XYZ file of C-alpha atoms in Angstrom:
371
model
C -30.921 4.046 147.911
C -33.031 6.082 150.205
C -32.542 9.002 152.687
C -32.985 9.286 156.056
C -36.466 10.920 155.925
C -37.969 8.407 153.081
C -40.567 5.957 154.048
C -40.235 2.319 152.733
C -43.486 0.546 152.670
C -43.102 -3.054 153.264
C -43.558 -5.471 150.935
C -47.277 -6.830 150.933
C -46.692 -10.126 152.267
C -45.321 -8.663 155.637
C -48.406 -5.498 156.166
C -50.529 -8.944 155.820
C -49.106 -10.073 158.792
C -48.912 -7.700 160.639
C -52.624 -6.974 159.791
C -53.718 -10.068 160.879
C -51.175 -10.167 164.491
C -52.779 -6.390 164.960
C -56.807 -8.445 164.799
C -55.426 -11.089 167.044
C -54.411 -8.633 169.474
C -57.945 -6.121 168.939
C -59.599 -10.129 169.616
C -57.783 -10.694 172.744
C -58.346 -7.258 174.145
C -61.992 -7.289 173.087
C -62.273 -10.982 175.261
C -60.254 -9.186 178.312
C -62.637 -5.916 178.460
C -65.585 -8.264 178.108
C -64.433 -9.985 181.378
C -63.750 -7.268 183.094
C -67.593 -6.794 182.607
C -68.794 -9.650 183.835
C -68.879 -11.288 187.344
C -65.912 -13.505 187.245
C -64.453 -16.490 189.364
C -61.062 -16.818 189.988
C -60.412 -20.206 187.725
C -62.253 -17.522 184.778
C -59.121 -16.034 184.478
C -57.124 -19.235 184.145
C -59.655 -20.099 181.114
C -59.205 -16.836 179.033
C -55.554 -18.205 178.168
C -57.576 -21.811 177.163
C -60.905 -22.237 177.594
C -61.492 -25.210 175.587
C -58.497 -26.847 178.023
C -59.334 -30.306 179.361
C -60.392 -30.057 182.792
C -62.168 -26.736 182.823
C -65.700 -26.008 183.391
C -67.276 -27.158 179.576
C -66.807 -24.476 177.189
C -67.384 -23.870 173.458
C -65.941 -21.819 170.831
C -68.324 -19.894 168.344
C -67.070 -21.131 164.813
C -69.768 -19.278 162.499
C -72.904 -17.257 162.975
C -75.770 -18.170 160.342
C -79.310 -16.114 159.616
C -81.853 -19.349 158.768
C -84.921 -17.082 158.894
C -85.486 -12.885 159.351
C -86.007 -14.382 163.161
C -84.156 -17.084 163.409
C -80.041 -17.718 163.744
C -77.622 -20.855 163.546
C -75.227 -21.150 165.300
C -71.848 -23.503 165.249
C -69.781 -24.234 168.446
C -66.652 -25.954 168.318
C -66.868 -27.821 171.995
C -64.510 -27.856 174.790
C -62.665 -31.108 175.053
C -64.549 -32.438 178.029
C -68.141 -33.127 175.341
C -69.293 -36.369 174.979
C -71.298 -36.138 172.364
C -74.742 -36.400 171.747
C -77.523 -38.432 170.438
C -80.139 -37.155 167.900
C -83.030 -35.079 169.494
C -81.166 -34.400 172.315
C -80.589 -30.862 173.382
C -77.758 -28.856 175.416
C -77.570 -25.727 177.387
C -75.592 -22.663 176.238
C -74.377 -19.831 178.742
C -74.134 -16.600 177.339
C -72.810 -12.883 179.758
C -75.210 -9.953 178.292
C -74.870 -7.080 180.400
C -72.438 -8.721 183.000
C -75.015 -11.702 183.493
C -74.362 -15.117 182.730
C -77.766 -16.580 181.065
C -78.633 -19.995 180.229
C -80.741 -21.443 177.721
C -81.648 -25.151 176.272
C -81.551 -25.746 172.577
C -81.914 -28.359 170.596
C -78.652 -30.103 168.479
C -79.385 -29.566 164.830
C -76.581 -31.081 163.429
C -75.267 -34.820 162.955
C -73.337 -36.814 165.591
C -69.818 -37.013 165.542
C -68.808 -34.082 164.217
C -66.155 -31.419 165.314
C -68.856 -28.959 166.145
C -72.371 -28.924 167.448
C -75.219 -26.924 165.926
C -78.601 -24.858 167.338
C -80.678 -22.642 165.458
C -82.359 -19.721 167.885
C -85.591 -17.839 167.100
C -85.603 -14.306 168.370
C -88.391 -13.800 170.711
C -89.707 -10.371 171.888
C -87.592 -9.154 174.713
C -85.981 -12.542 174.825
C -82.751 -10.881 176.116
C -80.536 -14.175 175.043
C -82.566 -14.727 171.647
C -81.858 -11.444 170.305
C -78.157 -10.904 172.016
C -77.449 -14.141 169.235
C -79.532 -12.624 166.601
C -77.665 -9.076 166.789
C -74.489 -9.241 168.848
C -73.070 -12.535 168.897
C -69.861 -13.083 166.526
C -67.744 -15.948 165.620
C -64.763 -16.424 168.321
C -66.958 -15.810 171.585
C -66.747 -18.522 173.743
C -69.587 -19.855 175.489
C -70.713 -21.906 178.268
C -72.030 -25.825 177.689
C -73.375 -28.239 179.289
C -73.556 -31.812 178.398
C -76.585 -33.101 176.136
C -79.405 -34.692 177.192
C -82.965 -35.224 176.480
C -85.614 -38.295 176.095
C -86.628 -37.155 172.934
C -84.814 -39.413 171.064
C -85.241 -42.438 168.782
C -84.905 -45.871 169.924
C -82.327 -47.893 168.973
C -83.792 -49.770 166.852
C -85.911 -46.959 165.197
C -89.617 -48.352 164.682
C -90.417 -48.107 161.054
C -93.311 -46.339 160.834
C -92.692 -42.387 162.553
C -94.844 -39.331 162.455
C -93.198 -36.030 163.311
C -95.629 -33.798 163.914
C -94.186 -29.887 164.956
C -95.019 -26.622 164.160
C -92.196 -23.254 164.740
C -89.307 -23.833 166.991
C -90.490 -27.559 167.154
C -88.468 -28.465 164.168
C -85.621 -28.045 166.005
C -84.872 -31.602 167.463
C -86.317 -33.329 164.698
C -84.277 -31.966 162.273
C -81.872 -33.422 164.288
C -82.944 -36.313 164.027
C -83.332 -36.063 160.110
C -80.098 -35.339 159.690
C -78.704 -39.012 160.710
C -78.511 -41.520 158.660
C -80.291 -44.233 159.036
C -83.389 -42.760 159.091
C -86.826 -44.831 159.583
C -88.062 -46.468 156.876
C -91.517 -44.301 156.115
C -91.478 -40.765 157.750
C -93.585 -38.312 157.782
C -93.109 -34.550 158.945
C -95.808 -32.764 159.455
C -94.643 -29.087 160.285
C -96.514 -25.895 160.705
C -94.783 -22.426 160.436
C -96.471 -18.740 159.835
C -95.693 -18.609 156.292
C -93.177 -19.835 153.985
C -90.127 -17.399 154.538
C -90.701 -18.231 158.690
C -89.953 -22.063 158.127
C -87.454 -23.051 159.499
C -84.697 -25.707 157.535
C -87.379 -25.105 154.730
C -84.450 -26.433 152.242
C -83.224 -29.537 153.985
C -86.668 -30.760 154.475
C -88.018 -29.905 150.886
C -84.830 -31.476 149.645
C -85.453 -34.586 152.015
C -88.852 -35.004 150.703
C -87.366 -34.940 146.756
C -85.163 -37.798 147.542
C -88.078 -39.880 148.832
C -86.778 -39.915 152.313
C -89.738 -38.122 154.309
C -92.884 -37.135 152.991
C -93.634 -33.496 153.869
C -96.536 -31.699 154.464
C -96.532 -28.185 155.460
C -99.287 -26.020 156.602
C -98.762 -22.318 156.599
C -100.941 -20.620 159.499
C -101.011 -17.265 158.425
C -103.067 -18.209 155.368
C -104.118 -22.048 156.366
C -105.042 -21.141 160.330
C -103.947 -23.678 162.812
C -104.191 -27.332 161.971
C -106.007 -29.553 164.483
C -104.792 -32.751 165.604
C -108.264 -34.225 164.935
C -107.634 -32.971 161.599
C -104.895 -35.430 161.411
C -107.314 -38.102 159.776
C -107.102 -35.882 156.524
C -103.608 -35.386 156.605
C -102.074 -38.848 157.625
C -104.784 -41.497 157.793
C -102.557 -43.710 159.126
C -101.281 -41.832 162.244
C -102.969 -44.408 164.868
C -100.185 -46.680 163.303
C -96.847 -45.010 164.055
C -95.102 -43.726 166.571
C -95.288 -39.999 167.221
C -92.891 -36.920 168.270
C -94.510 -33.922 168.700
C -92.633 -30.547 168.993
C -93.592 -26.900 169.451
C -96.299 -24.360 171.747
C -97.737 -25.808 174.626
C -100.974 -25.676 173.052
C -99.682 -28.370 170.516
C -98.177 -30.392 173.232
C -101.596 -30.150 175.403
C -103.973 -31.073 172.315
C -101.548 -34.149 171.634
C -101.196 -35.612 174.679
C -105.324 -35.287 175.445
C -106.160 -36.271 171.299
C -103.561 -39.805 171.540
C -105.020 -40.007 175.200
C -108.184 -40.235 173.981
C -107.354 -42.864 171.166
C -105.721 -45.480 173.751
C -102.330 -44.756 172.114
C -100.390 -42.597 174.768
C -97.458 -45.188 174.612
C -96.905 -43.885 171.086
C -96.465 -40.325 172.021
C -93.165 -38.613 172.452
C -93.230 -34.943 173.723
C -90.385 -32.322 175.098
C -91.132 -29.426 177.139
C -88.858 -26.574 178.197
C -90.932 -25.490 181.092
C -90.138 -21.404 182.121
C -91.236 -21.059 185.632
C -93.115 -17.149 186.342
C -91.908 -15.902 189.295
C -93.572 -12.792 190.980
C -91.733 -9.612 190.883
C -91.783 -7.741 194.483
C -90.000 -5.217 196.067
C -87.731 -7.497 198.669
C -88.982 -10.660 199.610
C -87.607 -13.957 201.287
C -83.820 -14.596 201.011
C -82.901 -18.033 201.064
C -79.016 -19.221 201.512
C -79.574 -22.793 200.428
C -75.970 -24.277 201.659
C -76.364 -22.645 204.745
C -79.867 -23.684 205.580
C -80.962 -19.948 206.456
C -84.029 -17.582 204.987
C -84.221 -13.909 205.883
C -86.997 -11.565 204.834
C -84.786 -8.226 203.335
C -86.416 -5.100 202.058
C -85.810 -4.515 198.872
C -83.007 -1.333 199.395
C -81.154 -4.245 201.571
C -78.547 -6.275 199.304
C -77.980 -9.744 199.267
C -74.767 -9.469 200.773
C -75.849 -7.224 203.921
C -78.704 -9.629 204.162
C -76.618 -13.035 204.194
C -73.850 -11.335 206.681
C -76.589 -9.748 208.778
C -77.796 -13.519 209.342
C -74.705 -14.680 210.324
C -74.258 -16.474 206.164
C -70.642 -16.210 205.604
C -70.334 -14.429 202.624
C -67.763 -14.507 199.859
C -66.975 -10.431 199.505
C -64.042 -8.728 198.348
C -65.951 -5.059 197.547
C -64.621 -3.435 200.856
C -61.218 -3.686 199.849
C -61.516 -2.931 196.141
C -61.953 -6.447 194.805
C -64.430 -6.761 192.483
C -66.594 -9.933 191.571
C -65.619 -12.054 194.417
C -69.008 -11.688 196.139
C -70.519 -13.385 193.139
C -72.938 -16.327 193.831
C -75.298 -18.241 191.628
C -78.898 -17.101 191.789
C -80.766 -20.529 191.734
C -84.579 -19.557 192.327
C -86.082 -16.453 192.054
C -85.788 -12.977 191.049
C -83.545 -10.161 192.389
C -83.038 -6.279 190.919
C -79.686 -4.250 190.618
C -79.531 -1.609 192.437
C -77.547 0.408 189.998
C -80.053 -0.263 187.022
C -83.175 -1.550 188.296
C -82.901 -4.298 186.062
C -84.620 -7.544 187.266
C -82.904 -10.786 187.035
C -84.589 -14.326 187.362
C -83.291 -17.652 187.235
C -84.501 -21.145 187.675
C -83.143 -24.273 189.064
C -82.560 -25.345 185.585
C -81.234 -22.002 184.843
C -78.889 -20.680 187.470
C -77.601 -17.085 187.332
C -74.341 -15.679 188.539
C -75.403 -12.123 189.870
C -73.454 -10.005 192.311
C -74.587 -9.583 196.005
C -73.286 -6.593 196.681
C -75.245 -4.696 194.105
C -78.655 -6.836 194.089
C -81.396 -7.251 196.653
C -84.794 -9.175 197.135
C -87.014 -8.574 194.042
C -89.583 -11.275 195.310
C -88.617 -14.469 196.737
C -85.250 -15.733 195.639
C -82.933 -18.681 196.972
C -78.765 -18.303 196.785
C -76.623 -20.872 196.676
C -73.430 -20.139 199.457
């Protein structure tokens, strides 16, 4: 028996549950504050019920969040139900909101085809606002943009049987890929450059690869080995004139490659992928360009991109003047613009479109809209 001013505990099976209902509901709230954050379309409010739904824009679920290097992060992603898969090498584009932007990057697929989930391993690069956002901030359950894969740098079907992979630092990436499909080529090599031996990337897989007689590996450490050459490659794989190459990593790789198998008559061998970043020159104001509507205004840069579009006669989506938030957001195509409120510059690139809000952003250099 128990009086009226005794607390009864409940049994431990029940404060489990509610424990875990209690971190379902901290989840969802966390996922509705976020989006009040961020620029938002209508149909984004439809997909925080189920973003992985059939029909909606391609989405993917953050499954688990993996350290590969002190620089370097995997991560899984459990993909929306619109992915068609992927073929080894190939790469996809993830969108990720930091600070209310929505920022897209390629990566390459790491992990096998076929699966329930996709993998991409990330280096952190200085200031790279998306690199380190995954290396320090990014947690199982977000969900994050995709896009579809694609990519040349694949094998071909069938897979010639002599192959030289020759990559140095991030340049692993789509070859491991690659390795990680059965079945492989009959004689591989992987030649692979990384700073030293903690900074290699899937330094496991391929050493364990290489004791099962499936690739033969050499590795070249550059912080105590310096750079090696391609016309060093005579030392290292005498036979490279014979096999088909991929090369993967800095453009200074890529460059010597293509001019070194140029120069030996064997271009048709060489396989190469480049993410190419475009620079863009940072101005106060600049040229304002409203693709869909075929007009460019110049705009100062205390003049936002909403004032600018509607003082050109652009109609502009705009809800601010009655209290609506976010529905004067517009994708940022070309270009670079700052927020007024923070200063902050934003760029994007046709590849790598932006949502950004016109009614807090003007003209940081030339910059194109799409409305």
């Amino acid at each position: 028996m128990t009086s009226p001013g005794d607390v009864v505990a409940p049994p431990q099976a029940d404060r489990s549950s509610v424990k875990r209902a209690l971190a379902r509901v901290g989840r969802g709230a966390r996922r509705v504050a976020e989006a009040l954050a961020t620029p938002l379309l209508p149909e984004d409010f439809i997909d925080l019920v189920d973003p992985l739904r059939s029909g909606a824009d391609l989405r993917g679920r953050v499954v688990a969040v993996t350290p590969e290097t002190p620089t370097a992060t995997t991560i899984l992603i459990r993909p929306g139900r619109g992915w068609r898969g992927h073929r080894p090498g190939q790469y996809t584009r993830i969108g990720l909101d930091v600070d209310g932007v929505r920022h897209w990057r390629a990566y390459s697929i790491t992990s096998p085809v076929g699966a329930e989930t996709i993998s991409i391993t990330v280096r952190a690069i200085p200031d790279g606002k998306v690199s380190n956002h995954v290396r320090h901030g990014l947690r199982p359950g977000t969900v994050l943009m995709l896009d579809q894969a694609t990519g040349d740098f694949v094998l071909p079907d069938p897979a010639p049987d002599r192959v030289l992979f020759l990559t140095a630092g991030s340049g692993i990436t789509p070859v491991m890929g690659m390795l990680r499909n059965d079945p492989l080529p009959r004689d591989v090599v992987v030649v692979h450059s990384a700073p030293t031996s903690g900074d290699m990337l899937f330094r496991r897989d391929l050493t364990a690869l290489a004791a099962q007689g499936r690739i033969s590996l050499v590795t070249r450490f550059t912080a105590t080995d310096g750079i090696l050459p391609v016309t060093a490659l005579d030392g290292v794989v005498p036979d490279w004139r014979d096999r088909d190459v991929w090369v993967g990593g800095p453009t200074g790789l890529l460059d010597d490659a293509e001019a070194h198998w140029a120069a030996a008559g064997l271009s048709g061998r060489l396989h190469t992928e480049r993410f190419r970043p475009r620079i863009h020159a940072v101005g106060d104001g600049g040229e304002v360009t409203f693709t869909g509507a075929g007009v460019t205004v110049a705009a100062d840069a205390a003049t936002t991109l909403l004032d600018a579009g509607e003082d050109a006669g652009v109609l502009m989506p705009s809800g601010c003047r009655m209290g609506i938030c976010f529905n004067c957001v517009l994708p940022l195509t070309d270009g670079s613009v700052r927020d007024l409120r923070t200063g902050e510059v934003t760029t994007a690139n046709p590849e790598d479109p932006v949502l950004v809000q016109t009614c807090v952003s003007a003209a940081a250099g030339p910059c194109h809209l799409r409305v």
